[in-house]
Each structure stands twice: as C-alpha cells, then as structure tokens.
Coordinates of C-alpha atoms and ligand atoms in Angstrom, one line a residue:
Chain M
X1 CA -28.0 2.9 -7.2
X2 CA -29.0 -0.6 -6.2
X3 CA -28.5 -1.7 -9.8
X4 CA -25.1 -0.2 -9.7
X5 CA -24.3 -1.8 -6.4
X6 CA -25.4 -5.1 -7.9
X7 CA -23.0 -4.5 -10.8
X8 CA -20.1 -3.9 -8.4
X9 CA -21.0 -7.0 -6.4
X10 CA -20.9 -9.0 -9.6
X11 CA -17.5 -7.7 -10.4
X12 CA -16.4 -8.6 -6.9
X13 CA -17.8 -12.1 -7.3
X14 CA -16.2 -12.5 -10.7
X15 CA -12.8 -11.4 -9.3
X16 CA -13.1 -13.8 -6.5
X17 CA -14.0 -16.7 -8.8
X18 CA -11.2 -15.9 -11.2
X19 CA -8.8 -15.7 -8.3
X20 CA -9.8 -19.1 -6.8
X21 CA -9.7 -20.6 -10.3
X22 CA -6.3 -19.3 -11.0
X23 CA -4.9 -20.5 -7.7
X24 CA -5.3 -24.1 -8.7
X25 CA -2.2 -26.2 -7.9
X26 CA 0.5 -26.3 -10.5
X27 CA 1.4 -30.0 -11.2
X28 CA 5.2 -29.4 -11.6
X29 CA 7.5 -28.3 -8.8
X30 CA 8.7 -24.8 -8.9
X31 CA 12.1 -26.2 -9.4
X32 CA 10.9 -28.0 -12.6
X33 CA 9.0 -24.9 -13.8
X34 CA 12.2 -22.9 -13.4
X35 CA 14.0 -25.3 -15.6
X36 CA 16.0 -27.4 -13.2
X37 CA 19.6 -27.3 -12.2
X38 CA 20.7 -25.4 -15.2
X39 CA 18.4 -22.5 -14.6
X40 CA 18.9 -22.4 -10.9
X41 CA 22.6 -22.2 -11.5
X42 CA 22.1 -19.4 -14.0
X43 CA 19.9 -17.4 -11.5
X44 CA 22.5 -17.8 -8.8
X45 CA 25.3 -16.7 -11.1
X46 CA 23.3 -13.7 -12.2
X47 CA 22.5 -13.0 -8.5
X48 CA 26.2 -13.0 -7.5
X49 CA 26.9 -10.7 -10.4
X50 CA 24.1 -8.3 -9.2
X51 CA 25.6 -8.4 -5.7
X52 CA 29.1 -7.6 -6.9
X53 CA 27.7 -4.5 -8.6
X54 CA 25.7 -3.3 -5.6
X55 CA 27.9 -1.4 -3.1
X56 CA 25.4 -1.7 -0.2
X57 CA 24.9 -5.5 -0.5
X58 CA 28.4 -6.3 -1.6
X59 CA 29.6 -4.8 1.8
X60 CA 28.0 -7.9 3.5
X61 CA 29.9 -10.2 1.2
X62 CA 33.4 -8.7 1.4
X63 CA 34.9 -11.7 3.4
X64 CA 32.8 -14.3 1.7
X65 CA 34.1 -17.4 0.0
X66 CA 32.0 -16.8 -3.2
X67 CA 32.5 -20.4 -4.5
X68 CA 31.0 -21.8 -1.4
X69 CA 28.1 -19.2 -1.4
X70 CA 27.4 -20.2 -5.1
X71 CA 27.3 -23.9 -4.3
X72 CA 25.3 -23.7 -1.1
X73 CA 22.8 -21.2 -2.5
X74 CA 22.1 -23.5 -5.5
X75 CA 21.5 -26.4 -3.1
X76 CA 19.3 -24.3 -0.9
X77 CA 17.1 -23.0 -3.7
X78 CA 16.9 -26.4 -5.2
X79 CA 15.7 -28.0 -2.0
X80 CA 13.1 -25.4 -1.2
X81 CA 11.7 -25.2 -4.7
X82 CA 11.1 -29.0 -4.6
X83 CA 14.2 -30.2 -6.5
X84 CA 16.2 -33.4 -5.9
X85 CA 19.0 -32.0 -3.9
X86 CA 20.5 -32.0 -0.4
X87 CA 21.4 -28.9 1.4
X88 CA 24.8 -29.2 3.0
X89 CA 25.3 -25.6 4.2
X90 CA 24.7 -24.0 7.6
X91 CA 21.3 -22.9 8.9
X92 CA 19.9 -19.5 7.9
X93 CA 20.3 -18.3 11.5
X94 CA 23.9 -19.5 11.7
X95 CA 24.9 -17.9 8.4
X96 CA 23.3 -14.5 8.9
X97 CA 23.9 -14.0 12.6
X98 CA 26.0 -10.9 13.3
X99 CA 25.2 -9.3 9.9
X100 CA 22.4 -7.1 11.4
X101 CA 20.6 -7.2 8.0
X102 CA 18.0 -4.4 7.9
X103 CA 14.6 -4.6 6.4
X104 CA 15.7 -2.1 3.7
X105 CA 18.8 -4.2 2.8
X106 CA 16.7 -7.4 2.8
X107 CA 14.4 -5.8 0.2
X108 CA 17.3 -4.5 -1.8
X109 CA 18.6 -8.1 -2.0
X110 CA 15.1 -9.2 -3.1
X111 CA 15.4 -6.6 -5.9
X112 CA 18.7 -8.1 -6.9
X113 CA 17.2 -11.6 -6.9
X114 CA 14.3 -10.3 -9.1
X115 CA 16.9 -8.8 -11.5
X116 CA 18.8 -12.1 -11.5
X117 CA 15.6 -14.0 -12.4
X118 CA 14.5 -11.5 -15.0
X119 CA 17.9 -11.8 -16.7
X120 CA 17.4 -15.6 -16.7
X121 CA 14.1 -15.0 -18.5
X122 CA 12.0 -16.4 -15.6
X123 CA 8.4 -15.2 -16.1
X124 CA 6.9 -12.7 -13.7
X125 CA 4.4 -15.1 -12.2
X126 CA 7.0 -17.8 -11.6
X127 CA 9.3 -15.2 -10.0
X128 CA 6.5 -14.5 -7.5
X129 CA 6.2 -18.2 -6.7
X130 CA 9.9 -18.3 -5.9
X131 CA 9.6 -15.1 -3.7
X132 CA 6.7 -16.6 -1.9
X133 CA 8.9 -19.6 -0.9
X134 CA 11.7 -17.5 0.5
X135 CA 9.8 -14.5 2.0
X136 CA 8.8 -16.4 5.1
X137 CA 12.5 -17.0 5.9
X138 CA 13.1 -13.3 6.4
X139 CA 12.4 -13.5 10.1
X140 CA 15.3 -16.0 10.6
X141 CA 17.9 -13.5 9.2
X142 CA 17.1 -9.9 9.8
X143 CA 18.4 -7.9 12.8
X144 CA 20.4 -10.8 14.1
Chain T
X1 CA 0.1 25.1 1.5
X2 CA 3.5 26.9 1.4
X3 CA 3.5 27.1 5.2
X4 CA 2.5 23.4 5.5
X5 CA 5.3 22.4 3.2
X6 CA 7.8 24.5 5.1
X7 CA 6.7 23.0 8.4
X8 CA 7.0 19.5 6.9
X9 CA 10.5 20.2 5.6
X10 CA 11.6 21.6 8.9
X11 CA 10.2 18.6 10.8
X12 CA 12.1 16.3 8.5
X13 CA 15.4 18.2 8.7
X14 CA 15.1 18.2 12.5
X15 CA 14.4 14.5 12.5
X16 CA 17.2 13.8 10.1
X17 CA 19.6 15.7 12.4
X18 CA 18.8 13.8 15.6
X19 CA 18.2 10.3 14.2
X20 CA 20.5 8.4 11.8
X21 CA 17.5 7.9 9.5
X22 CA 17.9 7.7 5.8
X23 CA 15.5 8.5 3.0
X24 CA 12.6 6.2 2.7
X25 CA 13.4 3.8 -0.1
X26 CA 13.5 0.5 1.7
X27 CA 10.1 -1.1 0.8
X28 CA 9.6 -3.2 -2.3
X29 CA 8.3 -1.2 -5.3
X30 CA 4.6 -0.7 -5.3
X31 CA 4.2 -1.8 -1.7
X32 CA 4.1 1.8 -0.3
X33 CA 0.5 2.0 -1.2
X34 CA -1.2 5.2 -2.4
X35 CA -2.7 8.2 -0.6
X36 CA -6.4 8.0 -0.1
X37 CA -8.7 11.0 -0.6
X38 CA -8.5 12.0 3.1
X39 CA -4.7 12.1 3.1
X40 CA -3.9 8.8 4.8
X41 CA -1.8 6.0 3.3
X42 CA -4.3 3.7 1.6
X43 CA -6.0 2.9 -1.5
X44 CA -8.1 5.6 -3.2
X45 CA -11.1 6.0 -0.9
X46 CA -10.1 3.5 1.9
X47 CA -7.4 4.1 4.4
X48 CA -5.1 1.0 4.6
X49 CA -2.9 -0.4 7.3
X50 CA 0.1 0.7 5.2
X51 CA 2.2 3.5 6.5
X52 CA 2.6 6.0 3.6
X53 CA 5.8 6.1 1.7
X54 CA 8.8 3.7 1.2
X55 CA 10.4 4.1 4.6
X56 CA 11.3 0.9 6.5
X57 CA 12.4 0.5 10.2
X58 CA 15.4 2.9 10.0
X59 CA 14.0 5.4 7.6
X60 CA 11.6 8.3 7.4
X61 CA 9.7 9.4 4.4
X62 CA 7.7 12.4 3.3
X63 CA 5.2 12.4 0.5
X64 CA 2.8 14.8 -1.1
X65 CA -0.3 14.0 -3.0
X66 CA -3.0 15.5 -5.1
X67 CA -6.3 14.0 -6.0
X68 CA -9.0 15.2 -8.3
X69 CA -12.5 13.6 -8.4
X70 CA -14.9 14.7 -11.1
X71 CA -18.3 13.1 -11.0
X72 CA -21.4 14.2 -12.9
X73 CA -22.4 17.3 -10.8
X74 CA -19.5 17.8 -8.4
X75 CA -15.7 18.1 -8.3
X76 CA -13.5 17.4 -5.4
X77 CA -9.8 18.4 -5.0
X78 CA -7.6 17.1 -2.3
X79 CA -4.0 17.8 -1.7
X80 CA -1.7 17.3 1.2
X81 CA 1.4 15.9 2.7
X82 CA 2.4 13.1 5.0
X83 CA 5.4 12.3 7.2
X84 CA 6.1 8.7 8.1
X85 CA 8.5 7.6 10.8
X86 CA 10.2 4.3 10.8
X87 CA 7.3 2.5 9.1
X88 CA 5.6 2.9 12.5
X89 CA 3.6 6.1 12.5
X90 CA 2.2 8.3 9.8
X91 CA 1.2 11.9 10.2
X92 CA -0.9 13.4 7.5
X93 CA -2.5 16.7 6.6
X94 CA -4.9 17.1 3.8
X95 CA -7.1 19.9 2.4
X96 CA -10.3 19.1 0.5
X97 CA -12.2 21.5 -1.7
X98 CA -15.6 20.5 -2.8
X99 CA -17.1 22.6 -5.6
X100 CA -20.8 23.2 -5.3
X101 CA -23.2 23.1 -8.1
X102 CA -24.9 26.5 -9.1
X103 CA -28.2 25.5 -7.6
X104 CA -26.6 25.5 -4.2
X105 CA -24.4 28.5 -4.8
X106 CA -27.6 30.6 -5.5
X107 CA -28.6 30.0 -1.8
X108 CA -25.7 32.3 -0.9
X109 CA -23.8 29.9 1.3
X110 CA -20.6 30.0 -0.7
X111 CA -19.3 28.2 -3.8
X112 CA -17.2 25.5 -2.2
X113 CA -16.8 23.6 1.0
X114 CA -13.3 23.3 2.4
X115 CA -12.2 20.8 4.9
X116 CA -8.8 20.2 6.6
X117 CA -8.0 16.7 7.8
X118 CA -5.4 15.9 10.3
X119 CA -4.5 12.3 10.3
X120 CA -2.3 10.0 12.4
X121 CA -1.9 6.3 12.0
X122 CA 0.2 3.8 13.9
X123 CA 1.2 0.3 12.8
X124 CA 0.4 -2.1 15.6
X125 CA 1.4 -5.4 14.2
X126 CA 2.9 -7.1 11.2
X127 CA 4.4 -6.5 7.8
X128 CA 2.4 -6.1 4.7
X129 CA 4.5 -8.6 2.8
X130 CA 6.4 -10.7 5.2
X131 CA 4.4 -11.5 8.3
X132 CA 2.1 -14.5 8.3
X133 CA -0.8 -12.4 9.6
X134 CA -1.8 -9.1 8.0
X135 CA -0.3 -5.8 8.9
X136 CA -2.7 -4.1 11.4
X137 CA -2.8 -0.3 12.0
X138 CA -5.0 2.0 14.0
X139 CA -5.7 5.5 12.7
X140 CA -7.5 8.8 13.5
X141 CA -8.7 11.4 11.0
X142 CA -9.7 14.6 12.6
X143 CA -11.8 16.8 10.2
X144 CA -12.3 20.5 10.4
X145 CA -14.6 22.4 8.1
X146 CA -13.6 25.9 7.2
X147 CA -17.1 27.1 7.4
X148 CA -19.9 25.0 9.0
X149 CA -22.8 27.1 7.5
X150 CA -23.9 24.6 5.0
X151 CA -23.6 21.6 7.3
X152 CA -25.6 23.5 9.9
X153 CA -28.2 24.6 7.4
X154 CA -28.9 21.0 6.2
X155 CA -29.2 19.6 9.7
X156 CA -25.9 18.2 10.8
X157 CA -25.6 17.8 14.5
X158 CA -22.0 18.9 14.6
X159 CA -21.4 21.5 11.9
X160 CA -17.7 22.2 12.0
X161 CA -15.6 19.3 13.2
X162 CA -15.6 15.5 13.8
X163 CA -13.2 12.6 14.2
X164 CA -13.1 9.2 12.6
X165 CA -11.3 6.3 14.1
X166 CA -10.3 3.2 12.1
X167 CA -8.7 -0.1 12.4
X168 CA -7.2 -1.5 9.2
X169 CA -5.7 -4.8 8.1
X170 CA -3.7 -5.2 4.9
X171 CA -1.8 -8.1 3.4
X172 CA 0.1 -8.9 0.2
X173 CA 0.1 -12.6 -0.8
X174 CA 3.0 -13.3 -3.1
X175 CA 2.0 -15.2 -6.2
X176 CA -1.4 -15.9 -4.8
X177 CA -3.5 -14.8 -7.7
X178 CA -2.5 -17.3 -10.3
X179 CA 1.1 -16.3 -9.8
X180 CA 0.3 -12.5 -9.6
X181 CA 0.8 -10.8 -6.2
X182 CA -2.5 -10.1 -4.5
X183 CA -3.2 -7.3 -2.1
X184 CA -6.2 -6.8 0.1
X185 CA -7.3 -4.5 2.8
X186 CA -10.2 -4.4 5.3
X187 CA -11.0 -1.4 7.4
X188 CA -13.5 -0.8 10.1
X189 CA -14.2 2.9 10.6
X190 CA -16.2 4.5 13.5
X191 CA -17.5 7.7 12.0
X192 CA -20.2 10.4 12.2
X193 CA -19.2 12.1 9.0
X194 CA -21.7 13.0 6.3
X195 CA -20.0 12.6 3.0
X196 CA -16.6 12.4 4.6
X197 CA -17.4 15.4 6.8
X198 CA -18.0 17.9 3.9
X199 CA -21.7 17.9 5.0
X200 CA -20.9 18.0 8.7
X201 CA -21.2 15.3 11.3
X202 CA -24.2 13.3 12.5
X203 CA -27.8 14.6 12.5
X204 CA -30.6 15.3 14.8
X205 CA -31.5 11.6 14.8
X206 CA -27.9 10.2 14.6
X207 CA -25.8 11.4 17.5
X208 CA -23.2 8.8 17.9
X209 CA -20.4 7.1 15.8
X210 CA -21.4 4.2 13.6
X211 CA -19.0 1.5 12.4
X212 CA -18.6 1.3 8.6
X213 CA -16.7 -1.4 6.7
X214 CA -14.4 -0.6 3.9
X215 CA -12.5 -3.0 1.6
X216 CA -10.0 -3.1 -1.2
X217 CA -8.6 -5.8 -3.3
X218 CA -5.9 -5.5 -5.9
X219 CA -3.7 -7.6 -8.2
X220 CA -0.2 -6.6 -9.3
X221 CA 0.0 -7.3 -13.0
X222 CA 3.7 -6.5 -12.9
X223 CA 6.1 -5.0 -10.4
X224 CA 4.8 -1.6 -11.4
X225 CA 1.1 -1.9 -12.3
X226 CA -1.8 -2.8 -10.1
X227 CA -5.5 -3.0 -10.8
X228 CA -8.2 -3.4 -8.2
X229 CA -11.5 -2.6 -6.7
X230 CA -12.6 -0.7 -3.6
X231 CA -15.8 -0.5 -1.6
X232 CA -16.6 2.0 1.2
X233 CA -19.7 1.7 3.3
X234 CA -21.1 5.1 4.4
X235 CA -23.5 6.3 7.0
X236 CA -26.8 7.8 5.9
X237 CA -27.5 10.3 8.6
X238 CA -29.2 13.3 7.0
X239 CA -32.9 13.0 6.5
X240 CA -33.0 15.4 3.5
X241 CA -29.9 14.1 1.7
X242 CA -29.5 10.4 1.1
X243 CA -26.0 9.1 1.2
X244 CA -24.8 6.0 -0.6
X245 CA -21.9 3.6 -0.3
X246 CA -18.9 4.3 -2.5
X247 CA -17.1 2.0 -4.9
X248 CA -14.3 2.3 -7.5
X249 CA -12.2 0.3 -9.9
X250 CA -8.6 1.5 -10.2
X251 CA -5.4 1.1 -12.1
X252 CA -2.3 2.3 -10.5
X253 CA 1.2 2.8 -12.0
X254 CA 4.4 2.9 -9.9
X255 CA 7.2 3.6 -12.3
X256 CA 9.7 4.0 -9.5
X257 CA 9.9 4.7 -5.7
X258 CA 9.4 8.4 -6.3
X259 CA 6.0 8.5 -7.9
X260 CA 2.6 6.9 -8.2
X261 CA -0.3 7.7 -10.5
X262 CA -3.7 6.2 -10.1
X263 CA -6.7 6.4 -12.3
X264 CA -10.1 5.2 -11.1
X265 CA -13.7 5.0 -12.1
X266 CA -15.7 6.0 -9.1
X267 CA -19.3 5.5 -8.2
X268 CA -20.3 7.8 -5.4
X269 CA -24.1 7.3 -5.6
X270 CA -26.3 10.1 -4.3
X271 CA -24.6 13.2 -3.1
X272 CA -26.8 15.9 -1.6
X273 CA -29.5 16.5 -4.2
X274 CA -27.8 14.8 -7.1
X275 CA -28.2 11.1 -7.7
X276 CA -26.0 8.6 -9.5
X277 CA -22.7 10.5 -9.2
X278 CA -20.1 8.7 -11.3
X279 CA -16.9 9.8 -12.8
X280 CA -13.1 9.9 -12.8
X281 CA -10.7 9.8 -9.9
X282 CA -7.1 10.8 -10.7
X283 CA -4.5 10.8 -8.0
X284 CA -0.8 11.2 -7.8
X285 CA 1.6 10.8 -4.9
X286 CA 5.2 12.0 -5.0
X287 CA 7.5 10.4 -2.5
X288 CA 9.8 13.3 -1.8
X289 CA 12.1 11.7 0.8
Ligands
HEM301 C1 15.5 -15.4 2.0 C2 16.7 -14.8 1.8 C3 18.0 -15.4 1.9 C4 18.4 -16.7 1.7 C5 17.5 -17.9 1.4 C6 19.8 -16.8 2.0 C7 20.5 -18.0 1.8 C8 21.9 -18.1 2.0 C9 22.7 -19.3 1.9 C10 22.1 -20.7 1.5 C11 23.9 -19.0 2.2 C12 25.1 -20.0 2.2 C13 25.2 -20.7 3.5 C14 26.5 -21.4 3.7 O1 27.5 -21.0 3.2 O2 26.4 -22.4 4.5 C15 24.0 -17.6 2.5 C16 25.1 -16.9 2.8 C17 25.2 -15.6 3.0 N1 24.2 -14.7 3.0 FE1 22.2 -15.1 2.7 N2 20.3 -15.6 2.2 C18 19.2 -14.7 2.2 C19 19.3 -13.3 2.4 C20 20.5 -12.6 2.6 C21 20.5 -11.2 2.8 C22 19.3 -10.3 2.7 C23 21.8 -10.9 2.9 C24 22.5 -9.5 3.1 C25 22.0 -8.4 2.8 C26 22.6 -12.1 3.0 C27 23.9 -12.2 3.2 C28 24.7 -13.4 3.1 C29 26.1 -13.5 3.2 C30 27.1 -12.3 3.4 C31 26.4 -14.8 3.1 C32 27.9 -15.4 3.2 C33 28.2 -15.8 4.6 C34 29.6 -16.2 4.7 O3 30.5 -15.5 4.2 O4 29.9 -17.2 5.4 N3 21.7 -13.2 2.8 N4 22.7 -17.1 2.4

C-alpha cells in the first residue's frame, strides 16, 4: 500500500509540476493571439448571428441598435484582451441595468460566445483565456 | 427504488407548481459535477461543494445515478437520486450494496451489506466558476445499515447508523492549466464510518468523529471531457481490519447536459481481510430535469 500511495503522490506531484510549467506567461497579448482586429470583428459578427438565432437571448436585444452593439463590443473586447483600442461605450452597469439577466441566461450567452469563437477557429485553450478575462465582469451585470 | 423515484417525481411536480422554476439547464456544460459514491454531488469518491445537476438560481434539477465499483475481491453497487433546489440545496438518497466474498458468506451473516445514505448539502458561498473565492458548501450524509450484524460482529461501536458532516470548497479556474480549465476541490469530513459505514461506525477504542481530508483535481481537456485525480483520507478504527486511504484517477465525459459517464481506476487499499484492492469504477449520472 505505501508503495501505491507513493505512486499516487508521484502522479500528484507530476500533475502539479506540469500545471505550473504550463501556466507560464504567454508573451503575446490575448488580442494578438486571437489575430487582432480582423479576428475580433469576425468573432463579434458570429456572436451577433448566434444571438439572432437564439430566441431567449435575442429577446434582450429586440430594441438594440445592432450596429452600435457591434462597434462597442469590438472595442470592449479589444481593450480587455490587451489590444490598441479605446472603449467609447457605456459602463457594463449602465448598459445592463434593468435587464435582470439571470445566471442561466448569462451562461447561455457564454455558450453563444463559445460558438462564435469556435466558428472563427479560435483554439480551445485561447477561448478559455478570453472567457477568463470576461467571467469576472459577470457580477456587474446579472440581476440588475 | 420505484417508490423513491415516485416520491422524487411528486416532490418535483409540487415544486414546479408552486414556484416558477424551470428545468435545470443553466450551468455551463461539465460544471454540474458528478455524483459521488455516497450519492452527493461531487467527484467519484469525494463530495464536492457543487450542488448536483445543472440548475441555477431560478431552476431545480433532478438526477439519478448508478455506480459500479469492481476491485479484486469485492464489488460495490450504488444507485440513487438527488433533487437540487435553486443551486442552493441538494437532497440525495443513495443505496449501496456491497457484495461479500465467499469466505465471509460462509460465516452465515449474509451475502451482502446494504446501506442507505440520506444526504443534504447547502451552498454557503460563492460560485464554482465566477466568484473570486471558491464555492463553499456544508453537507451531511446520514448512513443507515440494513442489517448491523456484521458491523457488530467485527467490533464497530455503532452497528447500524452514523452521520458524516463535511465542509467542501470547489473552484474552476478558467484557462489556468496552460489554457485548459482547471477544477479542484478540498473537503474536510468529520466521520466515524468504517469503510464509508459498510462496516459500521467507530470501534471500542474510537468513540468520536475524526476529521479526514479529501481532495480532487481535474483538467477539462475540452468542453466535454475531463481527467483528474482524487484522494480520500479514511479513518482506521477497527483493530482487526486495517483501513487505507482511497485514491483514483478518472476520465469523465459530458456529451450534453443530460448525461455524464465517468470511468476511473480506483485503489482502495485494504478492505476487511483483503489487501491491495484495486479496480474499475464506472459511474453514470442522468440529469432528468
Ligand atoms: C461578460 C459578459 C458581457 C459583456 C462583456 C458585455 C458587453 C457589452 C457591451 C460592450 C455592450 C455595448 C455597450 C454600449 O452600447 O455602450 C453591451 C450591450 C448589450 N448587452 Fe452585454 N455584455 C455581456 C453580457 C451580456 C448578457 C449576458 C446579456 C443578455 C443576456 C447582454 C445583453 C446586452 C444588450 C441587450 C445590450 C444592448 C443594450 C442596448 O440596446 O443599449 N450582455 N454589452
């Protein structure tokens, strides 16, 4: 048993080492890794397309000026992924106040964003880095 | 099981009538967790802070699970159901049947040990994916042996029932493992149970609960597939039967929000008279609502 326990501890250590090794900082910004303005635009266009075909989420956007949403969202993603842009839209609280977005609908929107990124051929691991940037913003926009 | 299922369905229909809750599908794929071998939302052998099923704040969910563990000299079957309300509380019911080897059957104490586990867990803080700090939950597993004869015969202090209390912390770190999503869980369990309770609770020399640490770590290789490792510290109360810590390595597949299947290689160490018990763990959870 102690031999087996040692073996499991070794695996544990190996996993930890691998994890810390893999977590080393990427040199490029996420924006650059995505492929810059062109790819961000492609993702946002795919995302809008996904929203239009999802009844639940489209409900939120019925009155929205889609051109403005398109432009501001590109700026927003660009800024937060480390790109050379300026965000000229409203704050997340201002924009989403009154919508009463639920946890479930937030996650559904995340699914749509994942679909949008997948269709733009963004690799899985890079998708997660994008999600990691935007996930902490959730508290500024649900149930308000 | 039929009665349990009916009771579960009834409870759900009643709830659905008096609360505008919808079916549990609001969590992100693969973040519902699995059902652990005692029926609580978790990993495979460790209860996690996760509330079983895909329900978020406005939703309820019901799931059913079945787990089969086949190690060198023993087999364990577990099946059960759980009801989760608003990603806040989880009620679970599980039945474990533990097949005894022929050497024990010859003693005339029966050919299997059956145990029912009533579980309840409440989420105290946080969100597995979104909060800065981990999701924290407190849970109870009340275990009742169908027949305490074996437990009594081998020297358990309490031969037919016992209760475990646990505090669990779980967290997903998006992209943290070289871009892959990482999940970890740490659980502290106060327990008296010998081999989860199948061999009774405590002993002549061990009369109180002891705190055991349990941990899991996993990496999501894709949106649907996770691999990981678990470790469960166990008490060693019975003088005659050594009890070892448990460990497993698992691979878990979540094709959609209705189903999960998990395969693991488990090392359960010494169980009763048999040493080095290793083998397969296979578990499925169906998310029914
Ligand atoms: C982290 C997640 C999110 C981010 C970063 C985000 C970002 C943005 C941005 C930058 C805008 C444009 C702001 C402007 O026009 O000044 C916007 C608008 C909007 N967002 Fe979000 N959003 C998120 C989640 C959601 C979710 C989950 C929903 C609904 C389910 C939603 C619904 C809307 C709607 C309806 C608008 C248009 C508002 C209008 O018509 O003026 N957003 N969002």
